[in-house]
Structures are given as structure tokens and as C-alpha cells.
mmCIF file with all atom_site columns, C-alpha atoms in Angstrom:
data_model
loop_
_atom_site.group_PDB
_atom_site.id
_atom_site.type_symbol
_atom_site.label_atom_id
_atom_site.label_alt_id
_atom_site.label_comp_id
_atom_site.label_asym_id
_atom_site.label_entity_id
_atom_site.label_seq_id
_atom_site.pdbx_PDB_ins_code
_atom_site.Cartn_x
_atom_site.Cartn_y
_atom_site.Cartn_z
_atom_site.occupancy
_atom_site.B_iso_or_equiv
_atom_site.pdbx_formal_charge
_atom_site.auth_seq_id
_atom_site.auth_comp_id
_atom_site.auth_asym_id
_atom_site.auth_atom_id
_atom_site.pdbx_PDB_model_num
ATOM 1   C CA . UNK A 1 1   ? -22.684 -29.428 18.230 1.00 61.00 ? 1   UNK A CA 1
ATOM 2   C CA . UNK A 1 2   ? -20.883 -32.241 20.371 1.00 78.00 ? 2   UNK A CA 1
ATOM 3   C CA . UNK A 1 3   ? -20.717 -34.426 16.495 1.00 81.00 ? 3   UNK A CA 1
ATOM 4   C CA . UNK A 1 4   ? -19.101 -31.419 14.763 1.00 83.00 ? 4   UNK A CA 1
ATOM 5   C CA . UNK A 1 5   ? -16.658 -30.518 17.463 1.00 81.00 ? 5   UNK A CA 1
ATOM 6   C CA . UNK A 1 6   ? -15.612 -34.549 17.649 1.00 84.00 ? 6   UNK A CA 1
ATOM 7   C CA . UNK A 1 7   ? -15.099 -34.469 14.217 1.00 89.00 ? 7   UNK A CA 1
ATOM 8   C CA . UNK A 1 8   ? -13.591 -31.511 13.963 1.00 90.00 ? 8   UNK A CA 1
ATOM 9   C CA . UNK A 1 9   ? -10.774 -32.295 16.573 1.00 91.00 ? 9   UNK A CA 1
ATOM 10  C CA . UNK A 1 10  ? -10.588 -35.785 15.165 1.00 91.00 ? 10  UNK A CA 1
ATOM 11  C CA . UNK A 1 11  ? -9.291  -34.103 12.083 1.00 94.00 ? 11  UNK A CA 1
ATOM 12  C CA . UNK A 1 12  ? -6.928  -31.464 13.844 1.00 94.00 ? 12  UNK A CA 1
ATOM 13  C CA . UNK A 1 13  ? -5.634  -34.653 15.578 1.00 95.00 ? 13  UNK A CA 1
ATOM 14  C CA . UNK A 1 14  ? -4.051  -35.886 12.659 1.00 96.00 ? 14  UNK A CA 1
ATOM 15  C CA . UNK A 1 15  ? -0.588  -36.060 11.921 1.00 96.00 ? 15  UNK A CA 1
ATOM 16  C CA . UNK A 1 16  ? -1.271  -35.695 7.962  1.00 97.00 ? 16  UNK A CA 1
ATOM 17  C CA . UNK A 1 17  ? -3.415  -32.545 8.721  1.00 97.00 ? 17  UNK A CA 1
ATOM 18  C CA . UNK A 1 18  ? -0.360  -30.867 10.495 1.00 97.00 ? 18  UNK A CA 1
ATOM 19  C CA . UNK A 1 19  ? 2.067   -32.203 8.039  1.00 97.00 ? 19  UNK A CA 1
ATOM 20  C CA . UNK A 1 20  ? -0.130  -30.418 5.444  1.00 97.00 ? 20  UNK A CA 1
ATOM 21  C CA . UNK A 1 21  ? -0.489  -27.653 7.000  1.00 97.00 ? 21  UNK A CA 1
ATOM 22  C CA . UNK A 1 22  ? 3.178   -27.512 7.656  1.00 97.00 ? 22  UNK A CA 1
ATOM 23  C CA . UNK A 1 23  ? 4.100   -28.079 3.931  1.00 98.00 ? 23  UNK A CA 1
ATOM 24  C CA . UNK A 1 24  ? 1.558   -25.713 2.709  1.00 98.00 ? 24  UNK A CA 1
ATOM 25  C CA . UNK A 1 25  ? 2.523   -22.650 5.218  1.00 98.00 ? 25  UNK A CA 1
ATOM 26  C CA . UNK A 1 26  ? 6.603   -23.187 3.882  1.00 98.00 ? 26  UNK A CA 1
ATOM 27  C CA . UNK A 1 27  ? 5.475   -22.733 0.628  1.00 98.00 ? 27  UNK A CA 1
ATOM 28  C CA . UNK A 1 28  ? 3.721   -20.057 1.147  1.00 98.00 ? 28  UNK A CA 1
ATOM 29  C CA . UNK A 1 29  ? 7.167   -18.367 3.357  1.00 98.00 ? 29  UNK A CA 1
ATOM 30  C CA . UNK A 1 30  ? 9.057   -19.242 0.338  1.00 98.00 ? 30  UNK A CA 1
ATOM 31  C CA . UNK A 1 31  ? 6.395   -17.304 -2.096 1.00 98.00 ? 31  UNK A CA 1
ATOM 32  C CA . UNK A 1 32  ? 6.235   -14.487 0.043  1.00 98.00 ? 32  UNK A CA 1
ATOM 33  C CA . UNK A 1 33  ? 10.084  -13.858 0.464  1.00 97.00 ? 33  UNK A CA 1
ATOM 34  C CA . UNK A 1 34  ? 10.815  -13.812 -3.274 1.00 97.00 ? 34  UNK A CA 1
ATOM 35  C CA . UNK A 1 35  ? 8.529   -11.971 -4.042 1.00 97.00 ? 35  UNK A CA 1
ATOM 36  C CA . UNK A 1 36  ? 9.596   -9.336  -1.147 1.00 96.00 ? 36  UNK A CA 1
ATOM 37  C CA . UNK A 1 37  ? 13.328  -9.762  -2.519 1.00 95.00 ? 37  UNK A CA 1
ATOM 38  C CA . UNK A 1 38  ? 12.136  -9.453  -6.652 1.00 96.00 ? 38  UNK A CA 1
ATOM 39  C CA . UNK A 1 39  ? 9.080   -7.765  -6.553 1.00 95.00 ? 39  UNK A CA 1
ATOM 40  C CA . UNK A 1 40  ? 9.355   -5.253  -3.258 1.00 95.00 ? 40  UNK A CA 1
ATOM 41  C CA . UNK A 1 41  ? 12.707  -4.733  -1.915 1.00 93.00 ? 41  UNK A CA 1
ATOM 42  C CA . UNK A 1 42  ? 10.854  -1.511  -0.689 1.00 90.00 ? 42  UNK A CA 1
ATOM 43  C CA . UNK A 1 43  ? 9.509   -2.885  1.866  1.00 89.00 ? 43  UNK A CA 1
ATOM 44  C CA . UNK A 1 44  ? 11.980  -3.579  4.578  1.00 83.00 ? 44  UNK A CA 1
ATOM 45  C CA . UNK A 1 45  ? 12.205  -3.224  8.629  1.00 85.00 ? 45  UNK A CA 1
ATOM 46  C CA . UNK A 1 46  ? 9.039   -3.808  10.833 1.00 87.00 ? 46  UNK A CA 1
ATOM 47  C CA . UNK A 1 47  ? 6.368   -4.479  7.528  1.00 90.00 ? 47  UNK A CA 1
ATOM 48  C CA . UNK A 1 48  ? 8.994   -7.231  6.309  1.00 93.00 ? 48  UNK A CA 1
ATOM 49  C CA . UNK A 1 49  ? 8.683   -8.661  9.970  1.00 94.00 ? 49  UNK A CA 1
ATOM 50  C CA . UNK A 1 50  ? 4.712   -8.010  9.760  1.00 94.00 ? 50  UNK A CA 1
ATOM 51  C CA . UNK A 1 51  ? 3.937   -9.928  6.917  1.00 96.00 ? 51  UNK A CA 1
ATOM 52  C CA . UNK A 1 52  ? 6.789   -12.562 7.574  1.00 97.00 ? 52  UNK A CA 1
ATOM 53  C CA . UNK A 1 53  ? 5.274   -13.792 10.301 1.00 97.00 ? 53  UNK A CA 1
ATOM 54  C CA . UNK A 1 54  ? 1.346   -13.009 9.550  1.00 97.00 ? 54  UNK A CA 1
ATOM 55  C CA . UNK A 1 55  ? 1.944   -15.739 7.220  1.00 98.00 ? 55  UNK A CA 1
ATOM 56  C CA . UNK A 1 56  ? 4.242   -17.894 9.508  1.00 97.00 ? 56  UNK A CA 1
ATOM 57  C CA . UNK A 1 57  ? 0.774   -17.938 11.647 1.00 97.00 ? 57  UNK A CA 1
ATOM 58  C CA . UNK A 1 58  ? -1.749  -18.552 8.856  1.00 97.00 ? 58  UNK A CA 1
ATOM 59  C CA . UNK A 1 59  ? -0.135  -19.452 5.999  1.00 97.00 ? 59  UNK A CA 1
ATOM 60  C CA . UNK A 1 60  ? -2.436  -19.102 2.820  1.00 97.00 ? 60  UNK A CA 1
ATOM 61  C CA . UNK A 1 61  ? -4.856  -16.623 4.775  1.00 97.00 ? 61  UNK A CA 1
ATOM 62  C CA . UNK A 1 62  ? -1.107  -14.520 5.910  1.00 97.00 ? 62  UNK A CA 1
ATOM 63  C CA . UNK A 1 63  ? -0.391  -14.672 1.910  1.00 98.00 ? 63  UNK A CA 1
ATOM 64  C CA . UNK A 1 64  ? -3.174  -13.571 0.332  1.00 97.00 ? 64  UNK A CA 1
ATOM 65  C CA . UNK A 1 65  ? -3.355  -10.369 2.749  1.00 97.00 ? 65  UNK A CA 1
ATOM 66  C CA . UNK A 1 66  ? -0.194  -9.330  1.614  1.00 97.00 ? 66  UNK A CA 1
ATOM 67  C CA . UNK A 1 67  ? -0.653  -10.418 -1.520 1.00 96.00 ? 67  UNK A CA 1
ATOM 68  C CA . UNK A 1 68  ? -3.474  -7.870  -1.882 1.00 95.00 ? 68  UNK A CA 1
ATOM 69  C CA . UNK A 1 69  ? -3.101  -5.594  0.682  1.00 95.00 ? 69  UNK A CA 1
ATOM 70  C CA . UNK A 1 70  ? 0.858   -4.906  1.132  1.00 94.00 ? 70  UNK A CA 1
ATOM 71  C CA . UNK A 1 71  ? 2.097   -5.127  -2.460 1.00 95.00 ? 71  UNK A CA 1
ATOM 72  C CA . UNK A 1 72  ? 2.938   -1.625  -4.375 1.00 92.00 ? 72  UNK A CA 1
ATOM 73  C CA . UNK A 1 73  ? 1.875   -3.821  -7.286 1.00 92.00 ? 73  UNK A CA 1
ATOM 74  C CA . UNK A 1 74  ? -2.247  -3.074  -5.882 1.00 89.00 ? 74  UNK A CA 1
ATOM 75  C CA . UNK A 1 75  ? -4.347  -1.413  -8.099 1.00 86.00 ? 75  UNK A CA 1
ATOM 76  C CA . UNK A 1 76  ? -5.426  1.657   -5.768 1.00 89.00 ? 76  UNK A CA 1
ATOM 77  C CA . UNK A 1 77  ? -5.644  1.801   -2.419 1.00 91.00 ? 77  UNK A CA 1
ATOM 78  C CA . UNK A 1 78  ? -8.717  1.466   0.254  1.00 92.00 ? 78  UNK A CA 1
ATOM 79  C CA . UNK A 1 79  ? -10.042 1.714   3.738  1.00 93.00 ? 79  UNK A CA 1
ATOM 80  C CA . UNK A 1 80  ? -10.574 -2.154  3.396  1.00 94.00 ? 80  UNK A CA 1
ATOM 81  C CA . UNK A 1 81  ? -7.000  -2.657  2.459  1.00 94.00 ? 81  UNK A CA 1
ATOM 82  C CA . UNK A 1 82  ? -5.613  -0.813  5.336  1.00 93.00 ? 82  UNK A CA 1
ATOM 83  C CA . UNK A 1 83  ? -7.549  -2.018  8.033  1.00 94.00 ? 83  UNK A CA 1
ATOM 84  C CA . UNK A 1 84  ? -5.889  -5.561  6.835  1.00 95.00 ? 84  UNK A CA 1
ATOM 85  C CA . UNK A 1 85  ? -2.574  -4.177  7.393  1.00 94.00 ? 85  UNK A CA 1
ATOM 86  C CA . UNK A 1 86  ? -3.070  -2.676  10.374 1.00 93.00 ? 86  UNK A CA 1
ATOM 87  C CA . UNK A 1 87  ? -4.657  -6.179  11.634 1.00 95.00 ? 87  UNK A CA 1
ATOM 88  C CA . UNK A 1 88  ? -1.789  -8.039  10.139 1.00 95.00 ? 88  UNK A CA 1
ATOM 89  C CA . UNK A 1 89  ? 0.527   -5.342  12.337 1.00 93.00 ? 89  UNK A CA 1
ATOM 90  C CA . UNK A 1 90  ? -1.423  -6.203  15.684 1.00 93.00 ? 90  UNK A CA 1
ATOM 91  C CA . UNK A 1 91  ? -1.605  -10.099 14.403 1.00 95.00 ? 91  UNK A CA 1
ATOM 92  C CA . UNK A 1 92  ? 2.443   -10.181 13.926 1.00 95.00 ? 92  UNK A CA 1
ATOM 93  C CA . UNK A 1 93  ? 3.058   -8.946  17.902 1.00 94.00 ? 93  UNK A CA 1
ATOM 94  C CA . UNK A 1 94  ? -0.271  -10.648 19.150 1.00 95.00 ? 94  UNK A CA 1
ATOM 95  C CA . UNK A 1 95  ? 0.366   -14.058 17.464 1.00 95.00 ? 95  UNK A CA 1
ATOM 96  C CA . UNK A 1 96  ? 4.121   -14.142 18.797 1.00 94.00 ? 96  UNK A CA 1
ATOM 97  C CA . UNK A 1 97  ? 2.705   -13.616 22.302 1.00 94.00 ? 97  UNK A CA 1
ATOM 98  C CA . UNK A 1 98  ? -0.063  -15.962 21.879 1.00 93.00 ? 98  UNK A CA 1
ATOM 99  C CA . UNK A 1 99  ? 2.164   -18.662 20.803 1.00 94.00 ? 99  UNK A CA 1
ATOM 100 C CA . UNK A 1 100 ? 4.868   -18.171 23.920 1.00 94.00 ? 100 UNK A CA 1
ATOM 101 C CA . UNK A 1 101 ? 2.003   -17.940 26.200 1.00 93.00 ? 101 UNK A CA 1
ATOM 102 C CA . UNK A 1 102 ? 0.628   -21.317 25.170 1.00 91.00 ? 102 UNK A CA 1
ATOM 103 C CA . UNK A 1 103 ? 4.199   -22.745 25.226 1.00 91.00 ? 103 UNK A CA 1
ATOM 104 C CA . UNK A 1 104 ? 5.419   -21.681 28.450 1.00 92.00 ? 104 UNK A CA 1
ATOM 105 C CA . UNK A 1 105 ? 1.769   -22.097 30.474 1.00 91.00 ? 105 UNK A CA 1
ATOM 106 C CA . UNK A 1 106 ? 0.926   -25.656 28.565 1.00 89.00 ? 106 UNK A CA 1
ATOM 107 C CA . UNK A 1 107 ? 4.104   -26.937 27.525 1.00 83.00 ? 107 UNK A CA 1
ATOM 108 C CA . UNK A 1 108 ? 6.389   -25.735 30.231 1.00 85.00 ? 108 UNK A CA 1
ATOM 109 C CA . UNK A 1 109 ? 4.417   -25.100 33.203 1.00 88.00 ? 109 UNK A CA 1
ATOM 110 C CA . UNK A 1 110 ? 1.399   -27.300 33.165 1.00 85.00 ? 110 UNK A CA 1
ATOM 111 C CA . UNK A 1 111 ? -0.898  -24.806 33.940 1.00 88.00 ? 111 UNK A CA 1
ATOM 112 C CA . UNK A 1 112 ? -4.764  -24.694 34.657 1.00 88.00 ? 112 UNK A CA 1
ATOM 113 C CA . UNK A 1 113 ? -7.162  -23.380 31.898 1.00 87.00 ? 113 UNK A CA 1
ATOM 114 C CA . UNK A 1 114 ? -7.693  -19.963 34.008 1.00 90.00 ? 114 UNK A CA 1
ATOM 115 C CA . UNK A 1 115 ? -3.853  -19.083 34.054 1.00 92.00 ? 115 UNK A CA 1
ATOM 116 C CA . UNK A 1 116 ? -3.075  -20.184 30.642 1.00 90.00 ? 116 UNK A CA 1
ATOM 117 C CA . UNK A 1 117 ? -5.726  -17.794 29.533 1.00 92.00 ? 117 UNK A CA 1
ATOM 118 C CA . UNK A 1 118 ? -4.580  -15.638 31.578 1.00 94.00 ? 118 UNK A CA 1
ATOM 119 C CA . UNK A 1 119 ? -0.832  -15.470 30.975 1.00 94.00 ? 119 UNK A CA 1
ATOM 120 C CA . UNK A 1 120 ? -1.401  -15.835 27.223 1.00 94.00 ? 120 UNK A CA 1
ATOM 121 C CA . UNK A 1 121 ? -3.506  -12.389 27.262 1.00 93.00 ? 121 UNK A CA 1
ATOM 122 C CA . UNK A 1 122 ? -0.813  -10.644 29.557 1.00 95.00 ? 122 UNK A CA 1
ATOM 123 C CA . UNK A 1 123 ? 1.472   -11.792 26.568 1.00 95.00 ? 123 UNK A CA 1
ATOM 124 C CA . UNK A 1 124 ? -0.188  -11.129 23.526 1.00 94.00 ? 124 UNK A CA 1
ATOM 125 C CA . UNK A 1 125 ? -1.384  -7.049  25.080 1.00 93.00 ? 125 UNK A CA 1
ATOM 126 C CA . UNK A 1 126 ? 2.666   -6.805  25.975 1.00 94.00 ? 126 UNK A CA 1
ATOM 127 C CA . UNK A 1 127 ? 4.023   -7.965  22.010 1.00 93.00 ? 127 UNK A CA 1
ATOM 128 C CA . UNK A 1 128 ? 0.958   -6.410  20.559 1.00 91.00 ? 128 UNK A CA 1
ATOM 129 C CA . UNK A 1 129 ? 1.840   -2.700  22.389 1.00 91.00 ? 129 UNK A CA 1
ATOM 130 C CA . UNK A 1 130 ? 5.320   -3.132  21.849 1.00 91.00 ? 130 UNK A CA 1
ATOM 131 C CA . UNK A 1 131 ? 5.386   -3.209  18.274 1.00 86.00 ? 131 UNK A CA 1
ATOM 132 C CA . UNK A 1 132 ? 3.492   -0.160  18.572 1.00 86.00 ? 132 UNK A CA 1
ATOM 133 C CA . UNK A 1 133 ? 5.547   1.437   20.918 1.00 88.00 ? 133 UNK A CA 1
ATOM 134 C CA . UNK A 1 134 ? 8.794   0.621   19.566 1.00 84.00 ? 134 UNK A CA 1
ATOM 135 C CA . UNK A 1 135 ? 8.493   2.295   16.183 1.00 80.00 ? 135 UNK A CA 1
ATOM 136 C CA . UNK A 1 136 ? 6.923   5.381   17.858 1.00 79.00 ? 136 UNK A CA 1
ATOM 137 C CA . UNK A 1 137 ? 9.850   5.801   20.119 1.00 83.00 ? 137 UNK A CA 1
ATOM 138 C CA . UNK A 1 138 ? 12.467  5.415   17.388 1.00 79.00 ? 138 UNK A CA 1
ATOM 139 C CA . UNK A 1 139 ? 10.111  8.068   15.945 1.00 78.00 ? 139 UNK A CA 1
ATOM 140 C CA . UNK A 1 140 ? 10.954  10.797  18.802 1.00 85.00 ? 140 UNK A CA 1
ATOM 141 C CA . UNK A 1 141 ? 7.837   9.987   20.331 1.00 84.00 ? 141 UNK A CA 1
ATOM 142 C CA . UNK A 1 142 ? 8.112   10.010  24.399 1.00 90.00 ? 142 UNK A CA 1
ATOM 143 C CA . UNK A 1 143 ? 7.695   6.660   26.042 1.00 87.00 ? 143 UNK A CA 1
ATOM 144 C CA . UNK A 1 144 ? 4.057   8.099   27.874 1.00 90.00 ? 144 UNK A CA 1
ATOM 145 C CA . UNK A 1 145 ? 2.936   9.239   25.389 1.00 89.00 ? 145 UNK A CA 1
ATOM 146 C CA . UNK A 1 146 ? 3.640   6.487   22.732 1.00 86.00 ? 146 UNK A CA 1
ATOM 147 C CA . UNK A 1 147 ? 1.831   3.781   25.526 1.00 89.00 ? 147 UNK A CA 1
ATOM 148 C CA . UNK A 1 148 ? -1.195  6.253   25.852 1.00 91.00 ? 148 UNK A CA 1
ATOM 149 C CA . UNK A 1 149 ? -1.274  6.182   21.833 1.00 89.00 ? 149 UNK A CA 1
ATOM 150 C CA . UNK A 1 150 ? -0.886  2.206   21.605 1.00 88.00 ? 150 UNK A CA 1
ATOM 151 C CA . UNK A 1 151 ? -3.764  1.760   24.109 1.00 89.00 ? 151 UNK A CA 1
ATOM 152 C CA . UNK A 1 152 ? -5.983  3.842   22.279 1.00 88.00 ? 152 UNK A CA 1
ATOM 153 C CA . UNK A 1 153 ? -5.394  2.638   18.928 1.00 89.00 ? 153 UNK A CA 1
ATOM 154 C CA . UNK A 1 154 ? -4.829  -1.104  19.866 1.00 92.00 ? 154 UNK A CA 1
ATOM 155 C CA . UNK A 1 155 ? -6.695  -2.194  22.738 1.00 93.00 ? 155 UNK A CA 1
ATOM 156 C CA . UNK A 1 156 ? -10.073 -2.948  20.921 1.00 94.00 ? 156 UNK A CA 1
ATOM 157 C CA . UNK A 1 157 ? -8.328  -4.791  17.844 1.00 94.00 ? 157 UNK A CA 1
ATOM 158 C CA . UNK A 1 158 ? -5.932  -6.846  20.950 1.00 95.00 ? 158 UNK A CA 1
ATOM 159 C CA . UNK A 1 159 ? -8.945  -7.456  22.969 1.00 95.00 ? 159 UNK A CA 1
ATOM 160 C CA . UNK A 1 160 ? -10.613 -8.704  19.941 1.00 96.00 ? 160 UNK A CA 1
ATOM 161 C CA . UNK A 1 161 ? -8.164  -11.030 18.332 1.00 96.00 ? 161 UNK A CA 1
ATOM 162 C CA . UNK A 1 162 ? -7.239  -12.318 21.784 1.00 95.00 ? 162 UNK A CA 1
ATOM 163 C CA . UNK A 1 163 ? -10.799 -13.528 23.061 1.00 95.00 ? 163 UNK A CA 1
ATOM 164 C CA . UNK A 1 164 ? -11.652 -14.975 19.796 1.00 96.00 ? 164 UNK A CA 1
ATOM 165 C CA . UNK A 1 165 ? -8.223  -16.832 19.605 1.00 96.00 ? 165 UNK A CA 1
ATOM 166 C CA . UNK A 1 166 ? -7.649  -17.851 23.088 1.00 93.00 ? 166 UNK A CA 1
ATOM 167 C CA . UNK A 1 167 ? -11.447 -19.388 23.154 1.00 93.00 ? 167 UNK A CA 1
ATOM 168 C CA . UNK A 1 168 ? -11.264 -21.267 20.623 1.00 94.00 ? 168 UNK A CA 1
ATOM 169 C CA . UNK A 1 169 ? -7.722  -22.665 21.102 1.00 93.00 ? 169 UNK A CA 1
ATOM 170 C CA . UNK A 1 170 ? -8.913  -23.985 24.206 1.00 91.00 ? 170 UNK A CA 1
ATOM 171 C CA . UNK A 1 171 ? -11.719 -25.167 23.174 1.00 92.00 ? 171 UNK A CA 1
ATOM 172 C CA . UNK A 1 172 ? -10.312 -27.468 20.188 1.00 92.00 ? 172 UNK A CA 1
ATOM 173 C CA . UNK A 1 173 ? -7.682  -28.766 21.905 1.00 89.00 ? 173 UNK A CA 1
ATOM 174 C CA . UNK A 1 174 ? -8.819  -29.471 25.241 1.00 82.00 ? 174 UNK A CA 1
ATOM 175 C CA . UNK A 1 175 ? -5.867  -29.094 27.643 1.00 80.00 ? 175 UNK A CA 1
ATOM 176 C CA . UNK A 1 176 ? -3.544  -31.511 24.625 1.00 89.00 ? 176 UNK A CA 1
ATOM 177 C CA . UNK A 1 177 ? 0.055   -31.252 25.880 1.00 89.00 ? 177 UNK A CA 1
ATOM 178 C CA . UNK A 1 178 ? 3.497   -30.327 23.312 1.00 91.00 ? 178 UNK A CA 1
ATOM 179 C CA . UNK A 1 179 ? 3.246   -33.663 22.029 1.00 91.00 ? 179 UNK A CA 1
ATOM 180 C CA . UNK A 1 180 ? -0.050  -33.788 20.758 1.00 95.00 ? 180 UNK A CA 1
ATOM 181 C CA . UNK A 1 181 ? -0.691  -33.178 17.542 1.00 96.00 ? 181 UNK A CA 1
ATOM 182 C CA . UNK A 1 182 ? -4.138  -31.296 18.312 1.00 95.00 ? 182 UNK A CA 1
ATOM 183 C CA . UNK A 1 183 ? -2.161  -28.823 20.545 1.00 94.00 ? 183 UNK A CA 1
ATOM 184 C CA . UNK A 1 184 ? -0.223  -26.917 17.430 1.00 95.00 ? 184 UNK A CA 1
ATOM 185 C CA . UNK A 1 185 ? -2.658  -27.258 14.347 1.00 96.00 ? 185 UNK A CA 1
ATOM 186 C CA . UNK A 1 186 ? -5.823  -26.316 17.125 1.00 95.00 ? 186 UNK A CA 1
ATOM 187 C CA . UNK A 1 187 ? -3.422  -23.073 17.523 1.00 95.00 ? 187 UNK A CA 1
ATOM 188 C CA . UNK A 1 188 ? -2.838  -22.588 14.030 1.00 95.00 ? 188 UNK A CA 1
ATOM 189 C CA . UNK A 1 189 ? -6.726  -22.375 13.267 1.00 96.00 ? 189 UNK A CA 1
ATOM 190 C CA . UNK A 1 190 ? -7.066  -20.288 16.568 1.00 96.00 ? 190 UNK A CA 1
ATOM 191 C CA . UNK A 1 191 ? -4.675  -17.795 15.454 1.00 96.00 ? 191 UNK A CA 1
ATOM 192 C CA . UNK A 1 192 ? -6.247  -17.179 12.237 1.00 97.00 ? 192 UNK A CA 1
ATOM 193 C CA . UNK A 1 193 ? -9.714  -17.320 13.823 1.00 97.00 ? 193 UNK A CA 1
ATOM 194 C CA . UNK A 1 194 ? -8.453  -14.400 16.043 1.00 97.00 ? 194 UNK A CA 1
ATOM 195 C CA . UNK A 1 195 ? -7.390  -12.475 12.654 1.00 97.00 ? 195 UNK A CA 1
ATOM 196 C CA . UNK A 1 196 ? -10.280 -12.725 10.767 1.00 97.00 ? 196 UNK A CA 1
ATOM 197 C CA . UNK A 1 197 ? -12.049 -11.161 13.779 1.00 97.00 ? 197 UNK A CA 1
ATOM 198 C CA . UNK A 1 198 ? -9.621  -8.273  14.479 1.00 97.00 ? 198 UNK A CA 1
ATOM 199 C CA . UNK A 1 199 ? -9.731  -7.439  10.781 1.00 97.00 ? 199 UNK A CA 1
ATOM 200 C CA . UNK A 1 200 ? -13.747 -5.272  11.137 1.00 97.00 ? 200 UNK A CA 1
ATOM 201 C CA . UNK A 1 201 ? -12.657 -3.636  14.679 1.00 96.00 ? 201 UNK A CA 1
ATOM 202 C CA . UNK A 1 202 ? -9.475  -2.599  12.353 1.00 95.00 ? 202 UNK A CA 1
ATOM 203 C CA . UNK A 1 203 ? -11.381 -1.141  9.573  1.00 95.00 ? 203 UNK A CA 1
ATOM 204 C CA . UNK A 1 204 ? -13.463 0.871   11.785 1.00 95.00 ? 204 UNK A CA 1
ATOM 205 C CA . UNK A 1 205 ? -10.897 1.942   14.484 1.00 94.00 ? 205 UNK A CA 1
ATOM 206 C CA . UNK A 1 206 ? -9.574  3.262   11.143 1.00 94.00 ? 206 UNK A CA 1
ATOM 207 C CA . UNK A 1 207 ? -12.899 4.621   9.153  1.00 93.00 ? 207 UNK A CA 1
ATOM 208 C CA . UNK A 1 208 ? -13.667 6.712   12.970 1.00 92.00 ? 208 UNK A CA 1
ATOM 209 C CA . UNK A 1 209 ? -10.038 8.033   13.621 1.00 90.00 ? 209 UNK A CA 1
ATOM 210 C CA . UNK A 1 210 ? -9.175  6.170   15.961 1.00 89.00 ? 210 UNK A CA 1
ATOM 211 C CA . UNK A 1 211 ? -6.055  4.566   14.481 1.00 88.00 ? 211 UNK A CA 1
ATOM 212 C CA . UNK A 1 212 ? -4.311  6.115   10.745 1.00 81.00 ? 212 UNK A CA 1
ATOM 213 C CA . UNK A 1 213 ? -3.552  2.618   9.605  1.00 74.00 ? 213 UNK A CA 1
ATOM 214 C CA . UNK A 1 214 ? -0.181  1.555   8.159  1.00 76.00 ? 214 UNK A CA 1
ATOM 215 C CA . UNK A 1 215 ? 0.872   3.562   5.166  1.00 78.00 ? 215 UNK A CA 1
ATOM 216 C CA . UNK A 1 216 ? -0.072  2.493   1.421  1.00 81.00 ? 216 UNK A CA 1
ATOM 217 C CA . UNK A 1 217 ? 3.328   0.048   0.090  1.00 84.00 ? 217 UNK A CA 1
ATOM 218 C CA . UNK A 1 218 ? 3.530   2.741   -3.163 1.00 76.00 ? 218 UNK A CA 1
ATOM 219 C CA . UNK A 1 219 ? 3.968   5.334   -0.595 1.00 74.00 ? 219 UNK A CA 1
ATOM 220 C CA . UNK A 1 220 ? 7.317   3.019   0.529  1.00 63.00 ? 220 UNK A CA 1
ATOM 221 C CA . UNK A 1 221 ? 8.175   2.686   -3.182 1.00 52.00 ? 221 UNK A CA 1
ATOM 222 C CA . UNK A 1 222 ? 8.066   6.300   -3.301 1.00 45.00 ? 222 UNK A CA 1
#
């Protein structure tokens, strides 16, 4: 375990790796706006926010989700396919928190393991509810009752993404500081870490009720 975690962060160490990574991820922005200006104008507000920065996070991974899951070019639509934009939806708010967390308790504040863990979860729950919360409310929906619905529906899929992520971004990079190389792309494989495990707690928060999951993209083109 030890020789594939050394060689592992060897490789996240490296200044090619994140310059890849970087490269690769503004391609995949570029792709992803056109195709939301050409292909989908429909999709606007909160979604265009959603999958903007889904793919921000995890570039190819943040592409092919919408790609296949948030086009109204898909075939038909599925239980599989919403629970990925419902995961992308908690990813968007999660991620943003995630990131700020790290920043301020790392980069900022120098923090011990325990608080930065802590913070960052205090974060990612707040920016994860919110952009639940927020819509509801411009819905008519009164503020206690909108937070009762976001903890219901989100709190498994947050709780989720958040352990998963938060783990492993501490253990890849190992308390690395802002100007470590190790510190960003050991968050970048975090985040999407954290994804790919919210995405079955999505589809069956969905398949049991729980949560409706985001609407179909033909039902925007509508």
C-alpha cells in the first residue's frame, strides 16, 4: 500500500501532471460552453452553473455527465441519468465549498488536519443546501420549510461526497501548502472521487422518493 501511495503522490507532485490536467479541463470548459450556446441555449440559470462548474472540478468526468445526462440531444431518459444530475447539482455547491474550505483552512489559516476537515464539511453542507434552498425559495417555498426539504433530500448524497472527498484529499496530499503542486491536482482527484461516490446514494435517494431529481433537459426544450 505504502509503494502505491508513494507513487501515486510522486505523480500528483508533478508540475506536467497539473499542467495536463489544467490544459485538458479548459478544453473541456470550452467544449461544454459551445455546445450550451449552439446546441442548448435551453438550458440557462442554475443547470448552466451546475454543469459549468461540475466540469470546472473534474474536467473529462464533468463532460461526459453532461454530455450524456444533461443534453436534450439524449436518446430517452432514465433513473440512471437523473441520479447523475442530481449528483452533479449537489457536486456544483459541494465542490465550491470544498475548494474554499481547503483554501482558507490550508492556504490561509494553517490549520490542523481536524479543523480543516472540519471547516471544509461546515462549508461544503452550507453551498450544498443553499443551492437547494435558493431555487426553492424563488419558487414560493417558505425558508423552513425549503431547509427541512434540503436536509432530507441532500444530507445522505453531502455526507457521502464529503467523507469520500475530504479523506482522500488529505490523504494524497499530506498537509502540502498553496504552493505545492500536490495540494491542487490531490484536490482535483478528491473532488471527483467524492462524485463518483455520491452518484449510487443519488440514484437511490431518487429510485425510493426521497429526492424527484432534476428535470429531463427536453422537458427545458419544451
Amino acid at each position: 500500500m505504502n509503494v502505491w501511495h508513494d507513487t501515486l503522490t510522486a505523480l500528483l507532485s508533478s508540475p506536467i501532471v497539473l499542467l495536463i490536467w489544467l490544459v485538458i479541463t479548459a478544453t473541456c470548459l470550452a467544449l461544454l460552453l459551445r455546445d450550451l450556446r449552439v446546441m442548448n441555449p435551453e438550458i440557462a440559470g442554475l443547470m448552466r452553473l451546475v454543469w459549468f462548474l461540475t466540469v470546472l472540478y473534474s474536467g473529462v468526468l464533468g463532460l461526459a455527465l453532461y454530455w450524456f445526462t444533461g443534453r436534450k440531444q439524449i436518446a430517452r431518459d432514465s433513473l440512471w441519468r437523473r441520479g447523475a444530475r442530481s449528483t452533479a447539482h449537489c457536486y456544483s455547491g459541494c465542490g465550491l465549498g470544498e475548494i474554499l474550505g481547503v483554501v482558507i483552512t490550508v492556504g490561509v489559516l494553517s490549520l490542523g488536519t481536524w479543523w480543516v476537515a472540519g471547516i471544509t464539511f461546515l462549508l461544503a453542507y452550507a453551498f450544498g443546501y443553499a443551492l437547494t434552498v435558493g431555487p426553492l425559495m424563488q419558487e414560493g417555498v417558505p425558508l423552513s420549510t425549503a431547509l427541512w426539504d434540503a436536509f432530507a433530500s441532500e444530507t445522505a448524497s453531502i455526507t457521502m461526497m464529503e467523507v469520500v472527498a475530504i479523506a482522500s484529499d488529505i490523504w494524497l496530499s499530506k498537509g502540502a501548502t498553496m504552493d505545492q503542486t500536490i495540494f491542487w491536482t490531490s484536490m482535483a482527484v478528491s473532488l471527483s472521487l467524492g462524485l463518483a461516490a455520491a452518484y449510487p446514494v443519488n440514484v437511490l435517494l431518487i429510485r425510493f422518493g426521497v429526492k424527484e431529481g432534476m428535470h429531463s433537459p427536453k422537458e427545458m426544450a419544451g
